[in-house]
């Protein structure tokens, strides 16, 4: 699945266009490498997102095309 779509489906970022802009600005890393919005994401990947002065690091546990709001948090696990 594309990185921008995964960020939206998992609700790490609210809108796909915002996810696209974050990728273009270089604020999203996949496995510690800068990633484009079209980068393919699979289970086991590590995603780091820079939000201003804080950073969120998650591990991808599952990839699904659609998921309900309550189940979105099961797609990833926060890392420190």
PDB file of C-alpha atoms in Angstrom:
ATOM      1  CA  UNK A   1       0.000   0.000   0.000  1.00  0.00           C
ATOM      2  CA  UNK A   2       1.170   3.546  -0.719  1.00  0.00           C
ATOM      3  CA  UNK A   3       2.624   5.422   2.236  1.00  0.00           C
ATOM      4  CA  UNK A   4       0.222   8.380   1.967  1.00  0.00           C
ATOM      5  CA  UNK A   5      -2.803   6.076   1.916  1.00  0.00           C
ATOM      6  CA  UNK A   6      -1.482   4.042   4.878  1.00  0.00           C
ATOM      7  CA  UNK A   7      -1.003   7.210   6.940  1.00  0.00           C
ATOM      8  CA  UNK A   8      -4.619   8.167   6.243  1.00  0.00           C
ATOM      9  CA  UNK A   9      -6.153   4.701   6.795  1.00  0.00           C
ATOM     10  CA  UNK A  10      -4.233   4.227  10.061  1.00  0.00           C
ATOM     11  CA  UNK A  11      -5.271   7.763  11.077  1.00  0.00           C
ATOM     12  CA  UNK A  12      -1.712   8.828  11.872  1.00  0.00           C
ATOM     13  CA  UNK A  13      -2.442  11.800   9.558  1.00  0.00           C
ATOM     14  CA  UNK A  14      -6.041  12.915   8.964  1.00  0.00           C
ATOM     15  CA  UNK A  15      -6.023  13.606   5.228  1.00  0.00           C
ATOM     16  CA  UNK A  16      -4.180  12.022   2.331  1.00  0.00           C
ATOM     17  CA  UNK A  17      -3.250  15.414   0.868  1.00  0.00           C
ATOM     18  CA  UNK A  18      -1.644  16.393   4.189  1.00  0.00           C
ATOM     19  CA  UNK A  19       0.224  13.065   4.202  1.00  0.00           C
ATOM     20  CA  UNK A  20       1.395  13.822   0.647  1.00  0.00           C
ATOM     21  CA  UNK A  21       2.660  17.259   1.679  1.00  0.00           C
ATOM     22  CA  UNK A  22       4.490  15.819   4.712  1.00  0.00           C
ATOM     23  CA  UNK A  23       6.242  13.290   2.461  1.00  0.00           C
ATOM     24  CA  UNK A  24       7.180  15.983  -0.083  1.00  0.00           C
ATOM     25  CA  UNK A  25       8.631  18.133   2.714  1.00  0.00           C
ATOM     26  CA  UNK A  26      10.835  15.231   3.864  1.00  0.00           C
ATOM     27  CA  UNK A  27       9.161  14.898   7.276  1.00  0.00           C
ATOM     28  CA  UNK A  28       8.328  11.190   6.815  1.00  0.00           C
ATOM     29  CA  UNK A  29      10.944   8.432   7.014  1.00  0.00           C
ATOM     30  CA  UNK A  30      10.413   4.744   6.281  1.00  0.00           C
ATOM     31  CA  UNK A  31      13.082   2.504   7.813  1.00  0.00           C
ATOM     32  CA  UNK A  32      15.160   5.653   8.549  1.00  0.00           C
ATOM     33  CA  UNK A  33      15.218   6.775   4.891  1.00  0.00           C
ATOM     34  CA  UNK A  34      13.299   9.783   3.482  1.00  0.00           C
ATOM     35  CA  UNK A  35      10.193   8.458   1.740  1.00  0.00           C
ATOM     36  CA  UNK A  36       7.992   9.675  -1.089  1.00  0.00           C
ATOM     37  CA  UNK A  37       4.208   9.394  -0.869  1.00  0.00           C
ATOM     38  CA  UNK A  38       4.307   6.523  -3.382  1.00  0.00           C
ATOM     39  CA  UNK A  39       6.672   4.393  -1.257  1.00  0.00           C
ATOM     40  CA  UNK A  40       5.283   0.909  -0.665  1.00  0.00           C
ATOM     41  CA  UNK A  41       4.590   0.089   3.008  1.00  0.00           C
ATOM     42  CA  UNK A  42       4.429  -3.460   4.386  1.00  0.00           C
ATOM     43  CA  UNK A  43       4.170  -5.075   7.831  1.00  0.00           C
ATOM     44  CA  UNK A  44       7.407  -4.755   9.780  1.00  0.00           C
ATOM     45  CA  UNK A  45       8.369  -1.328   8.378  1.00  0.00           C
ATOM     46  CA  UNK A  46       9.202   1.538  10.734  1.00  0.00           C
ATOM     47  CA  UNK A  47       7.653   4.948   9.981  1.00  0.00           C
ATOM     48  CA  UNK A  48       8.923   8.166  11.580  1.00  0.00           C
ATOM     49  CA  UNK A  49       6.836  11.341  11.197  1.00  0.00           C
ATOM     50  CA  UNK A  50       8.037  14.795  12.217  1.00  0.00           C
ATOM     51  CA  UNK A  51       5.274  17.021  13.623  1.00  0.00           C
ATOM     52  CA  UNK A  52       6.886  20.403  14.309  1.00  0.00           C
ATOM     53  CA  UNK A  53       9.177  19.858  17.290  1.00  0.00           C
ATOM     54  CA  UNK A  54       7.973  16.343  18.158  1.00  0.00           C
ATOM     55  CA  UNK A  55       8.549  13.067  16.370  1.00  0.00           C
ATOM     56  CA  UNK A  56       6.285  10.023  16.190  1.00  0.00           C
ATOM     57  CA  UNK A  57       7.830   6.626  15.483  1.00  0.00           C
ATOM     58  CA  UNK A  58       5.603   3.611  14.762  1.00  0.00           C
ATOM     59  CA  UNK A  59       6.009   0.036  13.572  1.00  0.00           C
ATOM     60  CA  UNK A  60       3.596  -1.192  10.890  1.00  0.00           C
ATOM     61  CA  UNK A  61       1.770  -4.277  12.186  1.00  0.00           C
ATOM     62  CA  UNK A  62      -0.841  -4.718   9.457  1.00  0.00           C
ATOM     63  CA  UNK A  63      -1.836  -3.181   6.120  1.00  0.00           C
ATOM     64  CA  UNK A  64      -5.535  -2.975   5.157  1.00  0.00           C
ATOM     65  CA  UNK A  65      -7.333  -1.008   2.452  1.00  0.00           C
ATOM     66  CA  UNK A  66     -10.170   0.070   4.724  1.00  0.00           C
ATOM     67  CA  UNK A  67     -10.582  -0.083   8.485  1.00  0.00           C
ATOM     68  CA  UNK A  68     -13.066   1.258  11.026  1.00  0.00           C
ATOM     69  CA  UNK A  69     -12.034   4.128  13.273  1.00  0.00           C
ATOM     70  CA  UNK A  70     -11.921   1.955  16.404  1.00  0.00           C
ATOM     71  CA  UNK A  71      -9.667  -0.634  14.714  1.00  0.00           C
ATOM     72  CA  UNK A  72      -7.223   1.864  13.166  1.00  0.00           C
ATOM     73  CA  UNK A  73      -4.895   1.782  16.182  1.00  0.00           C
ATOM     74  CA  UNK A  74      -4.369  -1.967  15.630  1.00  0.00           C
ATOM     75  CA  UNK A  75      -2.521  -1.260  12.352  1.00  0.00           C
ATOM     76  CA  UNK A  76       0.558   0.119  14.104  1.00  0.00           C
ATOM     77  CA  UNK A  77       2.488   0.130  17.388  1.00  0.00           C
ATOM     78  CA  UNK A  78       4.201   3.174  18.904  1.00  0.00           C
ATOM     79  CA  UNK A  79       7.972   2.926  19.416  1.00  0.00           C
ATOM     80  CA  UNK A  80      10.095   5.126  21.660  1.00  0.00           C
TER      81      UNK A  80
END
